[in-house]
Coordinates of C-alpha atoms and ligand atoms in Angstrom, one line a residue:
X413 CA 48.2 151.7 94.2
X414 CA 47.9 147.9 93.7
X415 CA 48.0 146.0 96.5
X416 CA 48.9 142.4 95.6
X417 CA 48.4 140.7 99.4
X418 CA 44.4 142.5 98.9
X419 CA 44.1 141.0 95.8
X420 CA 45.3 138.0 97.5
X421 CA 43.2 137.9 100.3
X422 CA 40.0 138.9 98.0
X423 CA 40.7 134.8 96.3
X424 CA 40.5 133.7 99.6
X425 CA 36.8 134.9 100.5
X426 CA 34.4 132.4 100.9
X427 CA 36.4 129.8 100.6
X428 CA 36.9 126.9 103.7
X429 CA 38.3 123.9 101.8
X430 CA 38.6 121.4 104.3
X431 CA 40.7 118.9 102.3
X432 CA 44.1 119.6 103.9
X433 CA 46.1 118.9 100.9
X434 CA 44.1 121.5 98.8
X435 CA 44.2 123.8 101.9
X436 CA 47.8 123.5 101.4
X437 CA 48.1 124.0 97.9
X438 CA 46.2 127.2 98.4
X439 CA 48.3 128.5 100.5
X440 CA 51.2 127.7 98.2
X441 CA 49.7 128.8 94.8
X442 CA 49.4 132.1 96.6
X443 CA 53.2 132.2 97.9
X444 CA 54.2 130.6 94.6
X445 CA 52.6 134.0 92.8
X446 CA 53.4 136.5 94.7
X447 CA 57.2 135.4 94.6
X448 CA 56.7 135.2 91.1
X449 CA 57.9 131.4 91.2
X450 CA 59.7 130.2 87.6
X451 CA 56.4 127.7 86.1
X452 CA 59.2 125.1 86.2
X453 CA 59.9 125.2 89.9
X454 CA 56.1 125.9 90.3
X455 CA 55.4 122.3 88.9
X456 CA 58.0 120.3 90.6
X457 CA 57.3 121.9 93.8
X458 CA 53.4 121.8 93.7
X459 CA 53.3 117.8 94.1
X460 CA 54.9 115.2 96.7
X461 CA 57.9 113.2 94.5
X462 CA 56.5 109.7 95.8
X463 CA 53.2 108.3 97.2
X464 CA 53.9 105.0 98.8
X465 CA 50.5 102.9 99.9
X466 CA 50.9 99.5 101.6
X467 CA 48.4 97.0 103.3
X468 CA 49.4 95.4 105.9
X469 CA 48.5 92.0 107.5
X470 CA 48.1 92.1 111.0
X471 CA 48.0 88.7 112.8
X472 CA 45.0 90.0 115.7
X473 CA 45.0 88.7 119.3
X474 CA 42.0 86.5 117.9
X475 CA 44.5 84.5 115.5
X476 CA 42.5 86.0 112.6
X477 CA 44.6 88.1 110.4
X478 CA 43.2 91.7 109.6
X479 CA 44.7 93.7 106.7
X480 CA 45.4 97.8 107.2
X481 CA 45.8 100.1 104.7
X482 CA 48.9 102.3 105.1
X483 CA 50.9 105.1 103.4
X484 CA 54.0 107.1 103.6
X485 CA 54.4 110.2 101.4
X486 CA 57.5 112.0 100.4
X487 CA 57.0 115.2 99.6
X488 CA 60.4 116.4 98.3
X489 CA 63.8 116.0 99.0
X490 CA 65.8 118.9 97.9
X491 CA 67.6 119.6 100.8
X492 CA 67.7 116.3 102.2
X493 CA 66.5 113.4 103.9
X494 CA 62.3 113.7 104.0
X495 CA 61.4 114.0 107.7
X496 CA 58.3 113.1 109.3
X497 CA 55.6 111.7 111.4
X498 CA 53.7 108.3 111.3
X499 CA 50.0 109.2 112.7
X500 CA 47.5 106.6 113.7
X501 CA 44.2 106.9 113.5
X502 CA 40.7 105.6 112.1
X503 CA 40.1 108.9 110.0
X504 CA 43.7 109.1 108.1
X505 CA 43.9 109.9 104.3
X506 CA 46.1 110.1 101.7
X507 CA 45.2 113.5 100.9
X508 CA 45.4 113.8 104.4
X509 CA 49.1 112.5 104.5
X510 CA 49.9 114.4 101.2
X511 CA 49.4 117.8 103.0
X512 CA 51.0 116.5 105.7
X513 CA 54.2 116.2 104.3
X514 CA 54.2 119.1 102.5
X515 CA 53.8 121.3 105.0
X516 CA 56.9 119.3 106.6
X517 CA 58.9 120.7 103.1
X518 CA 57.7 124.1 104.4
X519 CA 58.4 123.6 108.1
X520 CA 61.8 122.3 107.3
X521 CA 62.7 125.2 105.2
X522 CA 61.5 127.8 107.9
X523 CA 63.4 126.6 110.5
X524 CA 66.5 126.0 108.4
X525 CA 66.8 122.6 108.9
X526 CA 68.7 120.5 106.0
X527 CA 65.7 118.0 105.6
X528 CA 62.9 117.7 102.8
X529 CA 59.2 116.7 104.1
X530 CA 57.6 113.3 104.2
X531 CA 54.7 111.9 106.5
X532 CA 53.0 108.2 107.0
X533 CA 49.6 107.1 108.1
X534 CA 48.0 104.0 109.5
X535 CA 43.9 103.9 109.0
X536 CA 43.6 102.3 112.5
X537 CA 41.6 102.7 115.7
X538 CA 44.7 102.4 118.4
X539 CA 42.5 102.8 121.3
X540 CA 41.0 99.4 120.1
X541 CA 44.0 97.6 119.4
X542 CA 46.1 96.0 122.2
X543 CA 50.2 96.8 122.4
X544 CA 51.3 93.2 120.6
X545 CA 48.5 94.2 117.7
X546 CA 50.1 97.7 117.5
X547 CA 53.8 96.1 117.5
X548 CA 52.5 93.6 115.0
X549 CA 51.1 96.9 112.7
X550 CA 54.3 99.0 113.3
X551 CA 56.7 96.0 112.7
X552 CA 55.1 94.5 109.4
X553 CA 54.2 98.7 108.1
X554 CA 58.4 98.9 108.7
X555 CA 59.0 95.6 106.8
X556 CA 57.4 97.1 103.9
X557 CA 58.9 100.7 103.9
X558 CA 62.6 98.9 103.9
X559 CA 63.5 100.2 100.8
X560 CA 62.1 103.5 101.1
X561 CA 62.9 104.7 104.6
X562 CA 66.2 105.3 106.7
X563 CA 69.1 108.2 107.8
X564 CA 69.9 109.1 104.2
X565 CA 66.5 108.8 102.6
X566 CA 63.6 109.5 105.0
X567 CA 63.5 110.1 108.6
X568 CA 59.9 108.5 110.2
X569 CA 58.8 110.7 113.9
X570 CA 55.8 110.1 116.3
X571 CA 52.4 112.1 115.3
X572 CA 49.2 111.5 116.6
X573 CA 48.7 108.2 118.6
X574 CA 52.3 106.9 118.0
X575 CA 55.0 107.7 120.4
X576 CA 58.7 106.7 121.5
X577 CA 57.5 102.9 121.4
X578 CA 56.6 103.3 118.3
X579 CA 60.5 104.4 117.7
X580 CA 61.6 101.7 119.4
X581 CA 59.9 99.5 117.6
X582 CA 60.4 100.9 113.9
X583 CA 64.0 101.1 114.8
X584 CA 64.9 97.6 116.0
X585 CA 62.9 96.0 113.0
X586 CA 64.8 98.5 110.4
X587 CA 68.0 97.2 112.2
X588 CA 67.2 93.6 112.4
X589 CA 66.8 93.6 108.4
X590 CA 69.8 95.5 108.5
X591 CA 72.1 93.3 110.3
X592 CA 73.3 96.2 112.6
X593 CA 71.7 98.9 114.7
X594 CA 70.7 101.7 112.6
X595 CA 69.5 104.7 115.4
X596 CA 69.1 107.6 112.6
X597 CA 66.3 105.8 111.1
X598 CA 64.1 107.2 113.3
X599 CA 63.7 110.7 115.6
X600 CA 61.4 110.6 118.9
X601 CA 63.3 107.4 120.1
X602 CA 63.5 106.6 123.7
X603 CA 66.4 108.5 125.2
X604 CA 68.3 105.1 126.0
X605 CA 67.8 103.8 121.9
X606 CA 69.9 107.0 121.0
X607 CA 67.0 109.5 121.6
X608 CA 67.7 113.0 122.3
X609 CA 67.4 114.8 125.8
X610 CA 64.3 117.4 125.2
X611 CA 63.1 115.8 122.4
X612 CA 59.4 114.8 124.0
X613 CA 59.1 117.9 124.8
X614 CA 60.5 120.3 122.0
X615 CA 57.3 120.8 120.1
X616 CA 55.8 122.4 123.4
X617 CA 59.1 124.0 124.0
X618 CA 59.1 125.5 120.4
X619 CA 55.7 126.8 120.7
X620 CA 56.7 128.3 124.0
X621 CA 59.5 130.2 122.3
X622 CA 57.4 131.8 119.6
X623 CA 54.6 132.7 121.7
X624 CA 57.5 134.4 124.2
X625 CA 58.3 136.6 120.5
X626 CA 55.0 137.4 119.6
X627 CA 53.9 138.1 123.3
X628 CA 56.9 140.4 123.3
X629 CA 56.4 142.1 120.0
X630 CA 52.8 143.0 120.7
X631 CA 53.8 144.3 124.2
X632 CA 51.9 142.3 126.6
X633 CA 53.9 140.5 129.8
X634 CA 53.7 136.8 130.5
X635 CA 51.5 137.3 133.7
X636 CA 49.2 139.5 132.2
X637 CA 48.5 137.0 129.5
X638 CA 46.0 134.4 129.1
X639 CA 46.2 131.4 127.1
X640 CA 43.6 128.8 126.0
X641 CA 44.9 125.6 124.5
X642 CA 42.9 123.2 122.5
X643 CA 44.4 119.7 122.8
X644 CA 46.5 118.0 125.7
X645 CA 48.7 115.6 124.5
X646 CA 52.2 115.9 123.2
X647 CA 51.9 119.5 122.4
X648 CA 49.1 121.2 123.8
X649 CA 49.5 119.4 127.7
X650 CA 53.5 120.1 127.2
X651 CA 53.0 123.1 125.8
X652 CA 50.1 124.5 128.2
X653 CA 52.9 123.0 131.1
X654 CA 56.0 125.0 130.1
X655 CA 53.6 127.9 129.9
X656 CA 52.1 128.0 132.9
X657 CA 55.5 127.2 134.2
X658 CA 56.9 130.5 132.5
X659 CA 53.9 132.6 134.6
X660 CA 51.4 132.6 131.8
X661 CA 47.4 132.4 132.9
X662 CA 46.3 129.3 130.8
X663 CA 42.4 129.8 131.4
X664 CA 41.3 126.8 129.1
X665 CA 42.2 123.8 127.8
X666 CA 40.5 120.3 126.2
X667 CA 41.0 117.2 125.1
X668 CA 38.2 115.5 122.4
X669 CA 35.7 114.6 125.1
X670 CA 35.8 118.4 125.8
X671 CA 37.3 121.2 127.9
X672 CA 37.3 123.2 130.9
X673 CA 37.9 126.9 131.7
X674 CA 38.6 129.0 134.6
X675 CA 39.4 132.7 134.0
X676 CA 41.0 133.3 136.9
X677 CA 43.6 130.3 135.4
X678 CA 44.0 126.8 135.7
X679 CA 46.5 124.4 138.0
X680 CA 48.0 122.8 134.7
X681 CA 49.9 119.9 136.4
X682 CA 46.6 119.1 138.7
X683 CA 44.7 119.2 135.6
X684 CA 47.2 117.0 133.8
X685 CA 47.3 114.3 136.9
X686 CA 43.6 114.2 136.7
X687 CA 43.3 113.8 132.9
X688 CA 46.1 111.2 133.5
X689 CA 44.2 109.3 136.3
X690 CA 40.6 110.1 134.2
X691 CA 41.2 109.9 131.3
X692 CA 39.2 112.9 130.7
X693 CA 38.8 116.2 131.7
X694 CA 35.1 115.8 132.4
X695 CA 34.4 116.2 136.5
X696 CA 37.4 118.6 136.8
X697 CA 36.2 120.4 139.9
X698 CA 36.7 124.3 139.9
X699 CA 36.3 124.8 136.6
X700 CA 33.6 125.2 134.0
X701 CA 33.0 122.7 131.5
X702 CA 33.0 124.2 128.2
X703 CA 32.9 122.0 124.6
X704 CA 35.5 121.9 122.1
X705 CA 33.9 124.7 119.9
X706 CA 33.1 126.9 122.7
X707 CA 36.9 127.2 123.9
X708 CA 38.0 128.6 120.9
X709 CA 35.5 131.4 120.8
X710 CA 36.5 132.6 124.7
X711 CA 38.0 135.6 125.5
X712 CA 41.5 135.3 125.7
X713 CA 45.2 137.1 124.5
X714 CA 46.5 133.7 122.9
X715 CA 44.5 131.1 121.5
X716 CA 46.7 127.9 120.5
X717 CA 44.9 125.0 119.2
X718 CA 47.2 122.2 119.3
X719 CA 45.0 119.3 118.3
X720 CA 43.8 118.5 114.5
X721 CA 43.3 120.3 111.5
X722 CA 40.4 122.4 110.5
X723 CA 39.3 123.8 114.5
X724 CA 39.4 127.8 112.6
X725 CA 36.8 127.9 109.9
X726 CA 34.6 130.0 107.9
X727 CA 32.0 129.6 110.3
X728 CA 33.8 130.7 113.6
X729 CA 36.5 132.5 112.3
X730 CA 34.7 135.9 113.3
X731 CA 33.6 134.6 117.0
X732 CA 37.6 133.9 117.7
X733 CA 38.4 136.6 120.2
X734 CA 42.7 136.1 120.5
X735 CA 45.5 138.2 119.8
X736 CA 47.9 136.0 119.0
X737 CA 46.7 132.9 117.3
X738 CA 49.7 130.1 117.8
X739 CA 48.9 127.0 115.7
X740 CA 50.7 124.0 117.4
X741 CA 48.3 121.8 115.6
X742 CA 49.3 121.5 111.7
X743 CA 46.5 122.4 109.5
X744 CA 44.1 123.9 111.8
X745 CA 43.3 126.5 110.1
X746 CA 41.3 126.9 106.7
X747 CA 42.1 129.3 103.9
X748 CA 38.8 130.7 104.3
X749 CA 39.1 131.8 107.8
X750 CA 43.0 133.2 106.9
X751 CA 41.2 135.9 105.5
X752 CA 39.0 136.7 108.2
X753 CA 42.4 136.3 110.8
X754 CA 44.1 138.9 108.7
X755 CA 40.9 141.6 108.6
X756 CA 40.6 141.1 112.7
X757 CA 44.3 142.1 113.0
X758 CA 45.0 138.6 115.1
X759 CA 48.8 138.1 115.3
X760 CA 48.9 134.6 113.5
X761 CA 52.2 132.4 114.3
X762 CA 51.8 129.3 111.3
X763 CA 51.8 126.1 112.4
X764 CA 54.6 126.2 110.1
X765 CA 56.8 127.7 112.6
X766 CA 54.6 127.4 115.8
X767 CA 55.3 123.7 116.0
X768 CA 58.2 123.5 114.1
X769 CA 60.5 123.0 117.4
X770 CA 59.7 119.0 117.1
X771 CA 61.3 118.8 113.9
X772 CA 64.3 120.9 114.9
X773 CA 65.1 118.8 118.2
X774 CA 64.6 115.3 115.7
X775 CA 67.3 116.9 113.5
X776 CA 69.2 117.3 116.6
X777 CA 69.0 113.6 117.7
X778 CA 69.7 112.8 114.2
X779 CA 72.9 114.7 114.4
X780 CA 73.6 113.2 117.1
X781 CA 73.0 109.6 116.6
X782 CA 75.5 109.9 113.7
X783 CA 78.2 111.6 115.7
X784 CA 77.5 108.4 118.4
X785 CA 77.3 112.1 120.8
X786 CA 75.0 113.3 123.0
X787 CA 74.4 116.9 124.3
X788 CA 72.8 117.7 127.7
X789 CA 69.3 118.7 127.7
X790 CA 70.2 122.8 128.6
X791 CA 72.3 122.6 125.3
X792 CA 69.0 120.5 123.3
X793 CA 67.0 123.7 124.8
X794 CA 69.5 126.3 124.0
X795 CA 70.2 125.2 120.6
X796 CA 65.9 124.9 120.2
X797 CA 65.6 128.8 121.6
X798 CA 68.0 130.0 118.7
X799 CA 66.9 128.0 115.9
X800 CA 63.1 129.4 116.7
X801 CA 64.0 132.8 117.8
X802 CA 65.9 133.3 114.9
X803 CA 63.1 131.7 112.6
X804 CA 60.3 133.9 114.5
X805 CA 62.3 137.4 113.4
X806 CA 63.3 136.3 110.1
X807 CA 59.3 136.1 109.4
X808 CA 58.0 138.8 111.3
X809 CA 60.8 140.6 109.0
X810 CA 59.8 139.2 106.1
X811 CA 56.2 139.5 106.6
X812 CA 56.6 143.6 107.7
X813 CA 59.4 144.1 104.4
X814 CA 57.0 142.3 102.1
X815 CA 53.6 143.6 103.5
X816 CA 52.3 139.8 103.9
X817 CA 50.6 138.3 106.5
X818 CA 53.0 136.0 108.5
X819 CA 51.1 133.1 107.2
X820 CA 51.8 133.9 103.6
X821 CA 55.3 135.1 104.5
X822 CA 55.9 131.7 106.1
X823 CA 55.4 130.0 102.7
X824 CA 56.8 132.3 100.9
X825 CA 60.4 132.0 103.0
X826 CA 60.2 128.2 102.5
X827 CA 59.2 127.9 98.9
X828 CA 62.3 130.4 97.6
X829 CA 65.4 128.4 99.9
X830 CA 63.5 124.9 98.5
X831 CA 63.4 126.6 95.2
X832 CA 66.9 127.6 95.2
X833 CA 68.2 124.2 96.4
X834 CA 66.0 123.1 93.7
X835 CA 67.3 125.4 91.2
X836 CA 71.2 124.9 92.1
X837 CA 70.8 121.0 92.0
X838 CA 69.3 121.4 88.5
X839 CA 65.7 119.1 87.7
X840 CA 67.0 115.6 86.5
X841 CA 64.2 116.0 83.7
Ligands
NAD658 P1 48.5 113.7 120.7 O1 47.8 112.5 120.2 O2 49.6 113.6 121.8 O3 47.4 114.8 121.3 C1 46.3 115.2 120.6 C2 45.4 115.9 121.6 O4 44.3 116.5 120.8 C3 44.7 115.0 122.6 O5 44.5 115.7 123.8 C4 43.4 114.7 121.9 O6 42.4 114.3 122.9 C5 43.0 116.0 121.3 N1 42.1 115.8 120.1 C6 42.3 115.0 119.1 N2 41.3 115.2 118.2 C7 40.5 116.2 118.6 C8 39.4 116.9 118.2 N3 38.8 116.5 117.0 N4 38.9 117.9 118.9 C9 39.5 118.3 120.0 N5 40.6 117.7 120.5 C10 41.1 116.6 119.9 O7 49.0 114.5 119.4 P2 50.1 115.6 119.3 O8 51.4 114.9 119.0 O9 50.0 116.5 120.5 O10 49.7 116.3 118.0 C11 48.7 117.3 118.0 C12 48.8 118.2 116.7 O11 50.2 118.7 116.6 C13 48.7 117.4 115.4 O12 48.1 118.3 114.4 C14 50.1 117.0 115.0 O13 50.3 116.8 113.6 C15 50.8 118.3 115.4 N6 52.2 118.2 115.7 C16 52.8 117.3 116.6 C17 54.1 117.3 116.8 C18 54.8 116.4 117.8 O14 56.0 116.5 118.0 N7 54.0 115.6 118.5 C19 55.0 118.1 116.0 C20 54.4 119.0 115.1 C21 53.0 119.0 114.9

């Protein structure tokens, strides 16, 4: 009997592209044939609707001026706004921002919130750059998004090395050009710009939930689980936090100078003050110190890598010893090593969903911001726990009805309800 998801998986073998946007469009060719995707839709959908690149002058502490390149993509905006982070950092590409904000089309669409996908870049080193050189980046990178960004058109968030000052800062200089404060142009504010209560922590929180649904649909108890999670910053030290909060053993965790592993489990807020105080997890006393490759190849139930893309990889794909595999990172796993997942049996939660809980909390403040209304943080949480409850068992059923692996059935979900907006709005050819 033909088994389209083998024949699937067969395409797959051998290959670890590690461009993210071509990892993405993998994984979306293979949704887009198995649902059988119209060639029109197909085209539309395959490619981002606009790809914005700006330099930016930077006066530097020196007084010399220093020019950055920058970019915001926009991947589509079927169902509204596009939605998504600005990252930071020395190694950022276009092709890395490209896949980035598709996967925020996808993300959106699982979770069912009314937002299309978009994503912006700075190729910076923050770590060298002092706090009136970052403002100085952000403001002037703001300046020249003007036309492109704001509540109705695209929503900017933190990602990697940007955070709630960031917000603050993208917000007041979209509002100073605008002659009157405009909160909804950005999500991840501080809570006293219009911010929402939870939202620092929802990406953690959202991982948490699906790893509670998983955890529960493969049988195994909270105490009697053990987590390793790669990355402690916004979502891996949040996330490892509320876990170890909830009972769960977390027996290793890192940041990029390395981790450390105990398997009788770790004190996550002592390691947290430390790494705080530190600035590295290096000298962490009663526990093992363990690289960044190592920790994902320990014996553990869940395995969460919640730091960069491309960690799971041809090469170590087979030495990954989890049950459940809950990607709060975006992208860190290649096509290649899907394959490999999907023979072992591990339970796979896409980043897709896994860390789709930020998003759904920066569509809350969003809401809220434009009612001028703010909920508590137990209703923030509440109304998080549906949305990615709800999300979890709509793919775990899709994935068991359609014989895909959740992965694949994660696509597939988002591509048909952007398709169908897509389809219902008509293509303005
Ligand atoms: P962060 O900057 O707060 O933390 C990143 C962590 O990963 C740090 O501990 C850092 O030391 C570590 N790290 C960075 N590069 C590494 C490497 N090469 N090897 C090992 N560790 C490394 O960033 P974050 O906001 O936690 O984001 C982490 C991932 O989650 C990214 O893929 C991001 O796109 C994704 N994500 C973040 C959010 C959010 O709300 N913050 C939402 C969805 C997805």
């Amino acid at each position: 009997m033909a088994n389209p998801m083998a024949d699937e998986m067969r395409r797959f073998k051998g290959n670890d592209d590690k461009n993210p946007f071509e990892a993405m469009s993998e994984r979306f060719d293979r949704a887009a044939r198995l649902l059988g995707l119209d060639p029109d839709l197909y085209a539309v959908l395959r490619v981002p609707s606009r790809e914005i690149k700006v330099y930016i002058p930077v006066k530097m502490d020196t007084g010399h001026i220093e020019v950055f390149e920058g970019y915001r993509v926009q991947h589509n905006f079927a169902r509204g706004p596009a939605k998504g982070g600005i990252r930071y950092a020395p190694d950022v590409s276009l092709d890395e921002v490209k896949a980035l904000a598709a996967w925020m089309t996808w993300k959106c669409a699982v979770v069912n919130v009314p937002f299309g996908g978009g994503k912006g870049g700075i190729v910076c080193d923050p770590r060298q750059m002092s706090e009136g050189e970052l403002e100085r980046l952000t403001r002037r990178y703001t300046a020249e998004l003007l036309d492109f960004i704001g509540p109705n058109k695209d929503v900017p968030a933190p990602d990697m090395n940007t955070g709630e000052q960031t917000m603050a800062w993208i917000m007041d200089t979209f509002s100073m050009h605008s002659r009157h404060t405009v909160n909804a142009v950005v999500t991840g504010k501080p809570v006293a710009l219009g911010g929402s209560e939870g939202r620092r922590e929802a990406t953690g929180r959202g991982l948490l939930f699906t790893i509670d649904e998983a955890v529960r649909a493969l049988k195994l108890k909270p105490s009697e689980t053990s987590v390793i999670v790669q990355g402690s910053g916004n979502v891996g030290g949040i996330g490892a936090s509320l876990m170890h909060e909830k009972g769960y053993k977390i027996v290793g965790i890192s940041d990029i100078s390395g981790g450390i592993y105990s398997p009788n489990g770790l004190d996550v807020p002592a390691v947290l003050e430390f790494l705080h105080t530190t600035r590295s997890l290096e000298g962490y006393p009663n526990a093992e110190p363990v690289g960044n490759a190592e920790l994902l190849e320990l014996e553990c139930d869940v395995l969460a890598p919640c730091a960069t893309e491309n960690q799971i990889t041809l090469e170590n794909a087979n030495k990954i010893k989890c049950k459940i595999l809950a990607e709060g990172a975006n992208g860190p796993t290649t096509p290649g090593a899907d394959e490999i997942l999907y023979e072992k049996g591990v339970f796979v939660i896409p980043d897709i969903l896994a860390n789709a809980g930020g998003v759904t909390v920066s569509y809350f403040e969003w809401v809220q911001d434009r009612m001028g209304y703010f909920w508590s943080e137990n209703e923030v949480n509440k109304r998080l726990r549906e949305a990615m409850v709800a999300s979890f068992n709509e793919l775990k059923g899709f994935s068991e009805r359609h014989k895909v692996d959740t992965r694949t059935a994660a696509y597939m979900m988002a591509i048909d309800r952007v398709a169908y907006h897509t389809k219902m709005r008509g293509i303005y050819a």
